[in-house]
Amino acid sequence: MPMIAINEDRCKGCSLCVRVCPTHVIEMGKNLNAKGFYPAVYTGGKCTACKVCTLICPDICIEVFK
Amino acid sequence: MQKVFERPKSLNDRPFHYCPGCGHGIVHRMIAEAIDELGLQDRTVFISPVGCSVFAYWYFETDNVQAAHGRAPAVGTGIKRANPDSIVISYQGDGDLASSGTAEIIHAAARGENFTVIFINNAIYGMTGGQMAPTTLVGQATSTSPYGRDPKFAGYPIHVSEMLATLKAPRYIERTSLNNVANLTRTKRAIKKALDMQNKGEGFTFVEVLAPCPTNWGLDPNESIDWMESNLIPEYPLGVYRDVKTAEVKS
Amino acid sequence: MKVLMKGNEALSEAAIRAGATLYFGYPITPQNEVGEYMSRRLPTIPGGAYIQAETEVASINMVYGAVSTGRRAMTSSSSPGISLMMEGISYLAGAELPAVVVSIMRGGPGLGNINPEQADYFQATKGGGHGSYRMIVLAPASVQEMTDLTVLAFDLADKYRNPVMVIADGNLGQMMEPVELKDSYPNNYDHSAWALTGAKGRKGHTITSIYLDADEMEDYIHKLYRKYGEIERVETRHEEFLTQDADVVIVAYGIVSRVVRSAVELLRAEGIKAGMVRPITLWPYPKAVLRKLAETATFFLACEMSMGQMVEDVQLSVEGRRPVYFYGRSGGNVPTPAEVVAAVRQRM
């Protein structure tokens, strides 16, 4: 089952991955990370490993598994 | 489960210093991926300009040199002439290239220097805090055009890709954008194509990338993308402005 | 075997024989012959490259790029062009890169004229660029020295990883004199530890002059200044002429030192014990010899083709022990031996 892993410590909360994810399996988290950002979190939903989120992530926070 | 995407090897593991939603990090990754895919890591010399990406050398697992403001194409010329086997990337922002370094970029292109320029156009000065750049749009407010850029005093935006396309020597000039998946894909493809052409000794290659600068545009990352689509891209039409193989060039 | 050569061409041939087969420059009188000569010779040499750059700003940055690969490279210009290179020179010093810059001085300020002058002494020796740096400055006084000091410049640049300037004036650049050149000059410096040759089988090298942290920047500057102290201790060069018993010590460099040599002989013929100190390195400046002579001489006279710039270094060296006077001409006028003799007599 394809999935993504988001490095929530490095995420700066820009939310661009949320914008482009075609299956809307990413949303902005509720608790601050060490840098004071609300990181993006993987909802566990149906990821297709299309890797579009990694295309736009400015900080290379996302790894994709298939 | 198999990992199908991870950090490119040509980047070390240091987190980027850029602002949330900044275009630099995206393009850095694309360049590193292209270097990995083309197997150029151990021949690449990456030139950092002066601007937010002055510290790009913190990230690239290649040889790096930091150039004075606007001088990267001259430094690149020196490197490439000294060592033609090297793969030279002149990474520059719009203040560096379109303002301080206009002479250097025009003449490196006119000479047809065999290296690749990656030009990040976000229509503003980032590092120094949001001043007007030569690429700033008419009416765009910045810290030095607080009432909006007024052509009567500050002229009009400079279109570098079109300008360089009037020169005979350049082999590949394309303007892309980071605003959506299609254009992101085109940007990566353009960067890889440019580096591949350089590796084949084709000559001067140039990729202009329209990029978001949320902090100095005074917008959040999503609003920045929207602003790019409604303002920046209309001013700077995307597309290929030159793509010719050396063999096809009539002398 | 001696050959009659023009200064600008002689120094170019010497640079080539020292392995500097990369030249980036821009036309400016009175040093056009350097670029022209390089444009004839370098394309015929394997690995050689000649570029007429768009500006002197671009030229010095092309040198910055070329030397960052570990190869020898140079540029040349004259007064206004050297002004445009000052940022680049500061970067070369800040990044500890070996490079040779030739300055053939002309009349200034502003456009000035194309006649010879020596009014860029401050520009060369007192840091024309920004920040805490020093540049080794060598001053030839003959076409032979134009070649010898250019070769030396490359050695010192590589030895200390620092920009080195060979500074002359329009006379020396344009005049022809017999010159003896070796077939080649050795380059036994290994820069593989830092040169940008491609990170094949090694970590990437980085060349930068950025130190954000104040302590790091200060430590780095102190490291540069330990290097400069070593250069001052080891590389200072000068010539003395009849100074052993000199009452009057005339200090002059470059073309003016040839006039002063004649003036010293005229003065000696009139029974006045005159002598000359000729700095060969303008930086590091030969302070010690002047300080020593201040114990025996009656007064010093600095002679320059300017309104007096090196005279200040004479004053600094003598530290008030003896009077230091100045005589100079400007605009392209070269002082005559008779004028120098009169200037000395006036102070007797």
XYZ file of C-alpha atoms in Angstrom:
665
model
C 0.000 0.000 0.000
C 1.856 3.153 -1.164
C 2.480 5.777 1.486
C 4.561 8.825 2.324
C 6.644 9.732 5.349
C 6.927 13.390 6.292
C 9.919 14.595 8.330
C 7.842 16.791 10.582
C 10.904 18.312 12.283
C 12.137 19.780 9.031
C 8.771 20.838 7.630
C 8.250 24.620 7.669
C 4.495 24.377 7.295
C 4.346 25.950 3.812
C 1.420 23.620 2.928
C 2.312 23.449 -0.800
C 2.190 19.643 -0.613
C -1.371 19.880 0.601
C -2.145 22.091 -2.393
C -0.862 19.670 -5.028
C -1.690 16.247 -3.550
C -4.267 14.809 -5.984
C -5.796 12.420 -3.409
C -5.753 14.923 -0.520
C -3.981 12.629 1.922
C -1.904 15.420 3.470
C -3.166 18.056 5.864
C -1.564 20.639 8.154
C -0.819 19.339 11.645
C -2.092 20.835 14.900
C 1.019 20.777 17.114
C 4.125 22.905 16.608
C 7.422 21.306 15.694
C 10.732 22.271 17.269
C 11.130 25.179 14.841
C 7.698 26.566 15.696
C 5.912 25.498 12.528
C 2.743 23.478 12.164
C 4.105 20.686 9.929
C 2.198 18.833 7.243
C 1.049 15.379 8.289
C 0.119 12.289 6.263
C -3.487 11.377 7.050
C -2.921 7.707 6.192
C -5.379 7.952 3.333
C -5.116 6.382 -0.128
C -1.703 7.500 -1.456
C -0.858 6.481 -5.026
C 2.899 7.187 -4.719
C 2.577 9.729 -7.513
C 5.382 11.692 -5.780
C 3.835 15.035 -6.708
C 4.247 16.210 -3.124
C 8.009 15.622 -3.322
C 8.096 17.675 -6.542
C 6.976 20.832 -4.793
C 8.276 20.369 -1.247
C 10.864 23.169 -0.803
C 12.635 21.342 2.024
C 12.668 17.710 0.799
C 10.704 16.563 3.843
C 8.791 13.763 2.173
C 9.855 10.212 1.333
C 7.570 7.975 -0.711
C 7.140 4.210 -0.406
C 5.414 1.724 -2.680
C 7.577 -1.527 0.837
C 10.245 0.056 -1.342
C 11.359 3.654 -1.126
C 10.637 5.322 -4.452
C 11.735 8.814 -3.577
C 14.507 10.130 -1.340
C 16.907 13.020 -1.023
C 19.260 13.265 -4.063
C 22.885 12.237 -3.334
C 24.290 15.468 -4.719
C 22.755 17.249 -1.737
C 24.090 16.718 1.785
C 21.684 16.343 4.660
C 21.805 19.938 5.895
C 18.342 21.539 6.178
C 17.815 24.526 3.868
C 17.948 27.984 5.404
C 15.293 29.308 3.014
C 11.887 30.642 4.092
C 8.774 28.431 4.072
C 7.525 28.053 0.481
C 10.669 29.525 -1.083
C 11.482 28.405 -4.627
C 15.229 27.970 -4.024
C 14.861 24.706 -2.161
C 12.744 23.224 -4.921
C 15.256 24.163 -7.636
C 18.235 23.019 -5.548
C 16.649 19.563 -5.354
C 15.925 19.486 -9.076
C 19.519 20.413 -9.902
C 20.841 17.751 -7.532
C 18.510 15.148 -9.037
C 19.653 16.057 -12.547
C 23.319 15.834 -11.463
C 22.661 12.386 -9.976
C 20.695 11.152 -12.990
C 23.344 12.371 -15.456
C 26.222 11.103 -13.293
C 27.933 14.501 -13.172
C 28.546 14.876 -9.436
C 32.311 14.398 -9.544
C 32.801 16.950 -12.335
C 30.412 19.665 -11.171
C 31.469 23.069 -9.907
C 28.476 24.891 -8.445
C 28.657 28.688 -8.326
C 26.703 30.437 -5.586
C 25.736 34.062 -6.264
C 25.065 36.856 -3.801
C 21.477 36.742 -2.569
C 19.422 34.284 -0.512
C 21.204 31.475 -2.353
C 24.638 32.832 -1.451
C 24.743 29.819 0.874
C 23.794 27.256 -1.760
C 27.309 25.893 -1.279
C 26.236 24.658 2.151
C 24.156 22.018 0.414
C 25.798 20.717 -2.746
C 28.065 17.671 -2.499
C 30.122 18.978 -5.405
C 32.907 21.510 -5.714
C 31.560 24.951 -4.862
C 32.649 28.546 -5.289
C 30.913 31.698 -4.126
C 31.074 34.591 -6.576
C 30.818 38.346 -6.080
C 27.426 39.866 -6.823
C 26.593 39.510 -10.507
C 29.983 37.935 -11.381
C 29.008 34.275 -11.479
C 28.998 34.020 -15.305
C 32.506 35.524 -15.363
C 33.690 33.136 -12.652
C 32.037 30.312 -14.587
C 33.840 31.406 -17.735
C 37.173 31.265 -15.935
C 36.478 27.836 -14.489
C 35.252 26.370 -17.766
C 38.145 27.790 -19.796
C 40.624 26.504 -17.198
C 39.001 23.088 -17.040
C 36.722 22.360 -20.001
C 35.901 18.954 -18.554
C 34.127 20.481 -15.565
C 30.364 20.897 -15.405
C 29.724 24.467 -14.354
C 26.415 25.660 -12.934
C 25.950 29.400 -12.476
C 23.054 29.676 -10.032
C 21.756 33.252 -9.784
C 18.824 35.326 -8.553
C 17.277 38.292 -10.329
C 19.224 40.902 -8.380
C 22.462 39.067 -9.109
C 21.820 38.372 -12.789
C 19.371 41.014 -14.057
C 20.795 43.936 -12.104
C 24.402 43.705 -10.952
C 25.440 41.097 -13.473
C 23.706 42.099 -16.713
C 26.983 42.631 -18.514
C 28.368 39.314 -17.358
C 25.319 37.268 -18.345
C 24.905 38.932 -21.754
C 28.540 38.484 -22.699
C 28.842 34.928 -21.386
C 25.799 34.145 -23.545
C 27.162 36.093 -26.502
C 30.442 34.161 -26.270
C 28.504 30.922 -25.996
C 30.317 29.770 -22.860
C 29.659 26.079 -22.417
C 28.002 26.185 -19.010
C 24.505 26.239 -17.555
C 22.851 29.218 -15.903
C 19.910 28.647 -13.574
C 18.184 32.005 -13.136
C 15.696 32.270 -10.259
C 13.267 35.099 -11.042
C 11.067 36.022 -8.076
C 10.738 39.680 -9.063
C 12.288 40.991 -5.844
C 15.447 41.143 -3.740
C 15.225 38.478 -1.049
C 18.330 38.499 1.144
C 18.377 42.268 1.632
C 14.721 42.421 2.594
C 12.357 42.892 -0.324
C 13.652 45.724 -2.446
C 12.611 46.336 -6.050
C 14.498 44.330 -8.664
C 14.774 44.927 -12.424
C 12.252 42.089 -12.709
C 9.762 43.684 -10.293
C 6.385 44.161 -11.995
C 4.855 47.542 -12.794
C 2.733 48.497 -9.801
C 4.343 45.901 -7.543
C 4.997 47.346 -4.109
C 8.415 46.588 -2.556
C 10.499 48.180 0.165
C 11.999 50.540 -2.422
C 8.903 50.969 -4.547
C 6.460 51.451 -1.675
C 3.846 53.092 -3.948
C 4.202 50.338 -6.546
C 6.874 50.283 -9.269
C 6.259 53.382 -11.397
C 7.704 53.166 -14.912
C 8.121 56.930 -15.012
C 10.869 56.554 -12.402
C 11.887 52.902 -12.395
C 11.202 51.689 -15.903
C 9.778 48.320 -16.842
C 10.589 44.688 -15.977
C 13.545 43.135 -17.817
C 12.790 39.942 -19.765
C 16.121 38.138 -19.685
C 15.197 34.997 -21.615
C 13.850 37.030 -24.521
C 16.892 39.312 -24.406
C 19.379 36.451 -24.502
C 17.399 34.794 -27.294
C 18.402 37.685 -29.581
C 21.993 36.393 -29.342
C 23.248 33.797 -31.787
C 25.452 31.664 -29.544
C 23.045 30.353 -26.869
C 21.837 26.814 -27.587
C 18.970 26.442 -25.111
C 16.901 29.065 -23.309
C 13.692 28.200 -21.516
C 11.535 29.955 -18.944
C 9.591 27.746 -16.591
C 7.689 28.188 -13.351
C 7.215 26.411 -10.015
C 3.521 27.161 -9.663
C 1.987 23.773 -10.491
C 2.863 20.136 -11.095
C 3.044 20.471 -14.879
C 5.433 23.422 -14.689
C 7.441 21.871 -11.891
C 7.944 18.852 -14.122
C 8.932 21.108 -17.026
C 11.419 22.905 -14.781
C 13.118 19.673 -13.785
C 13.184 18.534 -17.400
C 14.639 21.869 -18.544
C 17.391 21.784 -15.917
C 18.317 18.221 -16.816
C 18.260 19.034 -20.540
C 20.500 22.067 -20.015
C 23.055 20.084 -18.004
C 22.923 17.249 -20.522
C 23.593 19.698 -23.378
C 26.502 21.204 -21.457
C 27.883 17.728 -20.855
C 27.710 17.122 -24.600
C 29.607 20.368 -25.221
C 26.675 22.015 -26.931
C 27.358 25.449 -25.479
C 25.505 28.059 -23.436
C 22.297 26.845 -21.762
C 19.964 29.000 -19.689
C 16.889 28.154 -17.598
C 14.855 31.003 -16.080
C 12.626 29.773 -13.271
C 9.743 31.882 -11.958
C 9.767 31.220 -8.239
C 7.738 32.290 -5.185
C 9.170 34.554 -2.457
C 6.391 34.534 0.157
C 8.272 36.495 2.824
C 9.081 39.506 0.647
C 5.872 39.381 -1.340
C 4.072 39.642 1.984
C 1.947 36.579 1.183
C 1.710 33.058 2.567
C 3.091 30.271 0.366
C -0.299 29.412 -1.151
C -1.186 33.046 -1.839
C 2.258 33.387 -3.412
C 1.511 30.639 -5.912
C -1.820 32.302 -6.708
C -0.031 35.654 -7.169
C 2.470 34.025 -9.527
C -0.361 32.671 -11.658
C -2.306 35.918 -11.825
C 0.616 38.378 -12.088
C 4.111 36.949 -12.556
C 3.466 34.394 -15.312
C 1.412 36.779 -17.452
C 4.353 39.223 -17.373
C 6.916 36.506 -18.090
C 5.505 34.101 -20.709
C 6.703 30.533 -20.177
C 8.242 28.493 -22.939
C 11.318 27.644 -24.932
C 13.066 30.671 -26.415
C 15.923 28.762 -28.012
C 16.610 25.104 -28.517
C 19.058 24.301 -31.247
C 21.851 21.757 -31.602
C 25.248 23.071 -32.614
C 25.061 21.021 -35.801
C 21.942 22.821 -36.852
C 23.448 26.280 -36.480
C 24.227 27.935 -39.769
C 27.518 29.835 -39.305
C 70.324 35.225 -25.535
C 69.016 38.793 -25.305
C 65.992 39.878 -27.291
C 64.721 43.436 -27.741
C 61.192 43.469 -26.341
C 58.551 45.953 -25.282
C 57.743 45.880 -21.552
C 54.113 44.879 -22.000
C 55.073 42.019 -24.319
C 58.051 40.888 -22.278
C 55.974 40.431 -19.126
C 53.367 38.542 -21.178
C 55.941 36.104 -22.563
C 57.392 35.613 -19.085
C 53.919 34.826 -17.714
C 53.346 32.258 -20.458
C 56.712 30.609 -19.731
C 55.728 30.500 -16.058
C 52.681 28.451 -17.067
C 50.106 31.213 -16.996
C 48.344 30.362 -20.219
C 44.976 31.770 -19.160
C 44.483 35.500 -19.697
C 41.342 37.589 -19.292
C 41.524 41.313 -19.929
C 40.122 44.440 -21.507
C 41.695 47.044 -23.755
C 43.036 50.171 -22.027
C 46.033 52.269 -22.964
C 48.916 52.091 -22.077
C 48.779 48.275 -21.648
C 46.971 47.136 -24.789
C 49.993 45.172 -25.954
C 49.521 42.654 -23.123
C 46.105 41.581 -24.352
C 47.159 41.719 -27.977
C 50.219 39.590 -27.288
C 48.194 37.062 -25.311
C 45.564 36.921 -28.056
C 48.302 35.911 -30.501
C 50.131 33.432 -28.266
C 47.560 31.694 -26.050
C 45.293 30.170 -28.682
C 48.361 28.336 -30.017
C 49.142 26.745 -26.640
C 47.390 23.531 -25.542
C 45.101 24.353 -22.604
C 45.667 28.039 -23.236
C 42.776 30.500 -23.333
C 42.516 34.181 -24.099
C 39.343 36.161 -23.525
C 38.737 39.812 -24.119
C 36.159 40.251 -21.390
C 33.294 42.718 -21.422
C 34.790 44.800 -18.621
C 37.656 44.754 -16.137
C 35.085 43.713 -13.529
C 34.406 40.586 -15.556
C 38.132 40.084 -16.253
C 39.178 39.870 -12.625
C 36.268 37.525 -11.875
C 37.252 35.279 -14.748
C 40.690 35.125 -13.159
C 38.956 34.291 -9.837
C 37.203 31.374 -11.544
C 40.259 30.156 -13.421
C 42.635 30.183 -10.432
C 40.038 28.407 -8.307
C 40.797 25.330 -10.429
C 44.449 25.529 -9.328
C 45.796 26.792 -12.663
C 47.829 29.950 -13.133
C 45.913 32.863 -14.681
C 46.331 36.607 -14.939
C 44.850 39.869 -16.023
C 46.286 43.290 -16.703
C 44.915 46.802 -16.871
C 45.678 50.441 -16.223
C 44.551 52.800 -13.453
C 40.795 53.189 -14.215
C 40.542 49.502 -15.059
C 42.401 48.541 -11.903
C 39.827 50.594 -9.981
C 37.145 48.322 -11.469
C 39.090 45.249 -10.351
C 39.348 46.223 -6.715
C 36.268 44.275 -5.594
C 37.613 41.172 -7.301
C 41.047 41.616 -5.755
C 39.469 41.802 -2.305
C 37.573 38.573 -3.076
C 40.801 36.898 -4.239
C 42.468 37.861 -0.966
C 39.386 36.887 1.043
C 39.234 33.456 -0.585
C 43.051 33.024 -0.484
C 43.362 32.531 -4.233
C 46.698 32.906 -6.074
C 46.374 35.423 -8.933
C 48.556 37.947 -10.722
C 47.276 41.355 -11.722
C 49.442 43.680 -13.820
C 48.857 47.406 -13.420
C 50.436 49.781 -15.960
C 49.771 53.167 -14.408
C 48.600 56.217 -16.363
C 47.566 59.801 -15.669
C 44.577 60.405 -13.394
C 42.294 60.995 -11.615
C 39.177 60.446 -13.679
C 39.936 59.793 -17.289
C 43.215 61.598 -16.808
C 45.367 60.763 -19.793
C 47.393 57.924 -21.212
C 50.719 59.299 -20.094
C 52.717 57.502 -17.394
C 52.196 58.294 -13.712
C 52.721 56.630 -10.333
C 49.599 57.970 -8.660
C 48.084 54.537 -7.993
C 50.519 53.660 -5.191
C 47.823 54.024 -2.545
C 45.356 52.045 -4.658
C 47.819 49.172 -4.891
C 49.384 49.136 -1.435
C 46.794 50.611 0.896
C 44.003 48.261 -0.006
C 42.119 49.725 -2.938
C 39.445 47.125 -2.243
C 37.364 46.568 0.855
C 38.247 44.740 4.037
C 41.305 43.602 5.929
C 43.583 42.301 3.218
C 47.001 42.925 1.751
C 48.284 42.443 -1.765
C 51.930 41.818 -2.584
C 53.001 44.602 -4.955
C 56.152 44.304 -7.079
C 57.603 47.341 -8.891
C 59.915 46.660 -11.838
C 62.271 49.384 -13.068
C 63.364 47.809 -16.352
C 61.961 45.580 -19.053
C 64.141 42.759 -17.713
C 62.574 43.231 -14.290
C 59.120 43.268 -15.910
C 59.820 39.630 -16.812
C 61.666 38.605 -13.628
C 59.070 40.147 -11.300
C 56.173 38.680 -13.257
C 57.668 35.214 -12.774
C 58.259 36.036 -9.114
C 54.674 37.268 -8.848
C 53.310 33.871 -9.861
C 55.600 32.123 -7.386
C 54.599 34.407 -4.514
C 50.917 34.157 -5.462
C 51.073 30.362 -5.372
C 53.332 30.248 -2.318
C 51.058 32.445 -0.203
C 47.732 31.901 -2.002
C 47.264 35.623 -2.370
C 46.795 38.144 -5.172
C 50.069 39.717 -6.335
C 50.317 42.868 -8.412
C 53.109 43.786 -10.802
C 52.919 47.567 -11.021
C 54.702 49.673 -13.595
C 53.832 52.758 -15.604
C 53.257 53.629 -19.227
C 56.988 54.138 -19.822
C 57.978 50.670 -18.710
C 55.032 49.198 -20.526
C 55.780 50.858 -23.823
C 59.603 51.030 -23.885
C 61.821 48.388 -25.472
C 64.977 47.010 -23.882
C 67.059 43.872 -24.330
C 65.625 41.012 -22.291
C 66.844 37.532 -21.422
C 64.154 34.904 -20.861
C 64.511 31.283 -19.769
C 62.703 28.699 -21.900
C 60.364 28.020 -18.987
C 59.960 28.809 -15.312
C 58.989 26.079 -12.840
C 55.590 25.878 -11.205
C 56.047 23.414 -8.370
C 52.968 24.252 -6.337
C 50.333 21.599 -5.612
C 46.869 23.044 -5.066
C 45.016 19.733 -5.188
C 43.983 20.109 -1.535
C 41.607 22.967 -2.326
C 41.366 23.383 -6.107
C 38.008 22.941 -7.804
C 38.867 20.047 -10.078
C 35.689 18.010 -9.525
C 34.984 15.988 -6.390
C 36.103 12.674 -7.908
C 36.956 10.295 -5.089
C 37.060 13.105 -2.533
C 34.789 15.415 -0.603
C 33.747 18.575 -2.421
C 36.021 21.612 -2.069
C 34.430 24.968 -1.320
C 35.942 28.361 -2.057
C 34.219 31.228 -0.301
C 35.063 34.340 1.655
C 31.997 34.360 3.889
C 32.345 34.081 7.690
C 29.025 35.012 9.260
C 30.131 34.515 12.850
C 32.138 37.476 14.172
C 34.664 35.294 16.000
C 35.124 33.097 12.934
C 35.640 36.176 10.763
C 38.128 37.620 13.239
C 40.007 34.323 13.509
C 40.176 34.155 9.733
C 41.451 37.719 9.465
C 44.083 36.969 12.107
C 45.132 33.939 10.049
C 45.475 36.175 6.973
C 47.546 38.638 8.982
C 49.862 35.930 10.289
C 50.434 35.183 6.588
C 51.029 38.851 5.856
C 53.487 39.051 8.763
C 55.396 36.138 7.273
C 55.413 37.838 3.884
C 56.743 41.043 5.450
C 59.452 39.100 7.252
C 60.538 36.995 4.264
C 59.578 38.660 0.984
C 60.545 42.317 1.385
C 62.896 43.365 -1.445
C 64.759 46.576 -2.235
C 67.940 47.818 -3.932
C 70.446 50.200 -2.395
C 72.707 52.452 -4.471
C 75.631 54.256 -2.761
C 73.829 54.404 0.579
C 76.696 53.234 2.815
C 77.928 56.795 3.501
C 74.940 58.720 2.192
C 73.960 62.020 3.830
C 70.996 62.339 1.492
C 68.899 59.243 0.849
C 66.576 59.513 -2.133
C 63.773 56.952 -2.258
C 62.199 56.095 -5.620
C 60.754 53.072 -7.411
C 60.055 52.016 -10.954
C 60.969 54.361 -13.799
C 61.727 57.273 -11.457
C 64.486 55.255 -9.766
C 66.430 55.357 -13.046
C 66.294 59.145 -13.041
C 67.310 59.235 -9.377
C 70.280 56.928 -10.089
C 71.598 59.576 -12.501
C 70.853 62.359 -10.015
C 72.828 60.534 -7.297
C 75.807 60.309 -9.643
C 75.547 64.023 -10.474
C 75.327 64.909 -6.776
C 78.302 62.679 -5.956
C 80.267 64.467 -8.711
C 79.480 67.739 -6.912
C 80.737 66.301 -3.640
C 77.309 65.677 -2.116
C 77.080 62.199 -0.579
C 73.774 61.042 -1.987
C 72.399 57.531 -2.229
C 69.191 55.813 -3.316
C 66.925 53.178 -1.862
C 64.702 51.571 -4.503
C 61.793 49.572 -3.112
C 61.150 46.520 -5.320
C 58.270 45.314 -3.149
C 55.944 48.263 -2.561
C 54.161 45.961 -0.198
C 55.730 44.656 1.947
C 57.471 48.033 2.115
C 61.229 47.999 2.981
C 60.887 49.877 6.277
C 63.932 48.359 8.005
C 66.556 49.692 5.601
C 65.134 53.224 5.840
C 64.916 53.063 9.636
C 68.580 52.014 9.756
C 69.689 54.737 7.336
C 67.800 57.264 9.479
C 70.621 56.842 12.027
C 73.248 58.129 9.598
C 71.519 60.157 6.879
C 70.754 63.881 7.223
C 67.466 63.826 5.328
C 65.369 61.784 2.949
C 63.780 62.797 -0.335
C 61.016 60.750 -1.896
C 60.667 61.112 -5.654
C 57.520 60.016 -7.435
C 55.465 60.727 -10.507
C 52.572 61.825 -8.318
C 51.870 64.409 -5.644
C 53.437 62.138 -3.053
C 52.061 58.785 -1.944
C 55.028 56.517 -1.251
C 56.528 59.451 0.697
C 54.135 58.578 3.497
C 55.659 55.120 3.797
C 59.099 56.734 3.947
C 57.837 58.926 6.800
C 56.356 55.894 8.546
C 59.647 54.046 8.212
C 61.830 56.930 9.395
C 59.440 57.698 12.248
C 60.395 61.360 12.497
C 64.113 60.697 13.164
C 65.032 62.728 10.081
C 63.183 65.130 7.810
C 61.493 63.502 4.825
C 60.930 65.726 1.807
C 59.165 65.107 -1.488
C 59.728 65.972 -5.091
C 57.386 64.864 -7.837
C 55.949 65.520 -11.274
C 52.463 64.675 -12.502
C 50.308 64.400 -15.589
C 52.857 62.367 -17.496
C 55.882 64.582 -16.886
C 58.923 62.566 -15.883
C 61.288 64.340 -13.477
C 64.757 64.976 -14.896
C 68.007 64.257 -13.030
C 68.670 68.008 -12.903
C 65.325 68.627 -11.231
C 66.101 65.992 -8.590
C 69.552 67.483 -7.998
C 67.947 70.923 -7.568
C 65.373 69.474 -5.154
C 68.199 68.041 -3.041
C 70.281 71.215 -3.166
C 67.273 73.230 -2.072
C 67.196 71.246 1.193
C 70.915 71.426 1.934
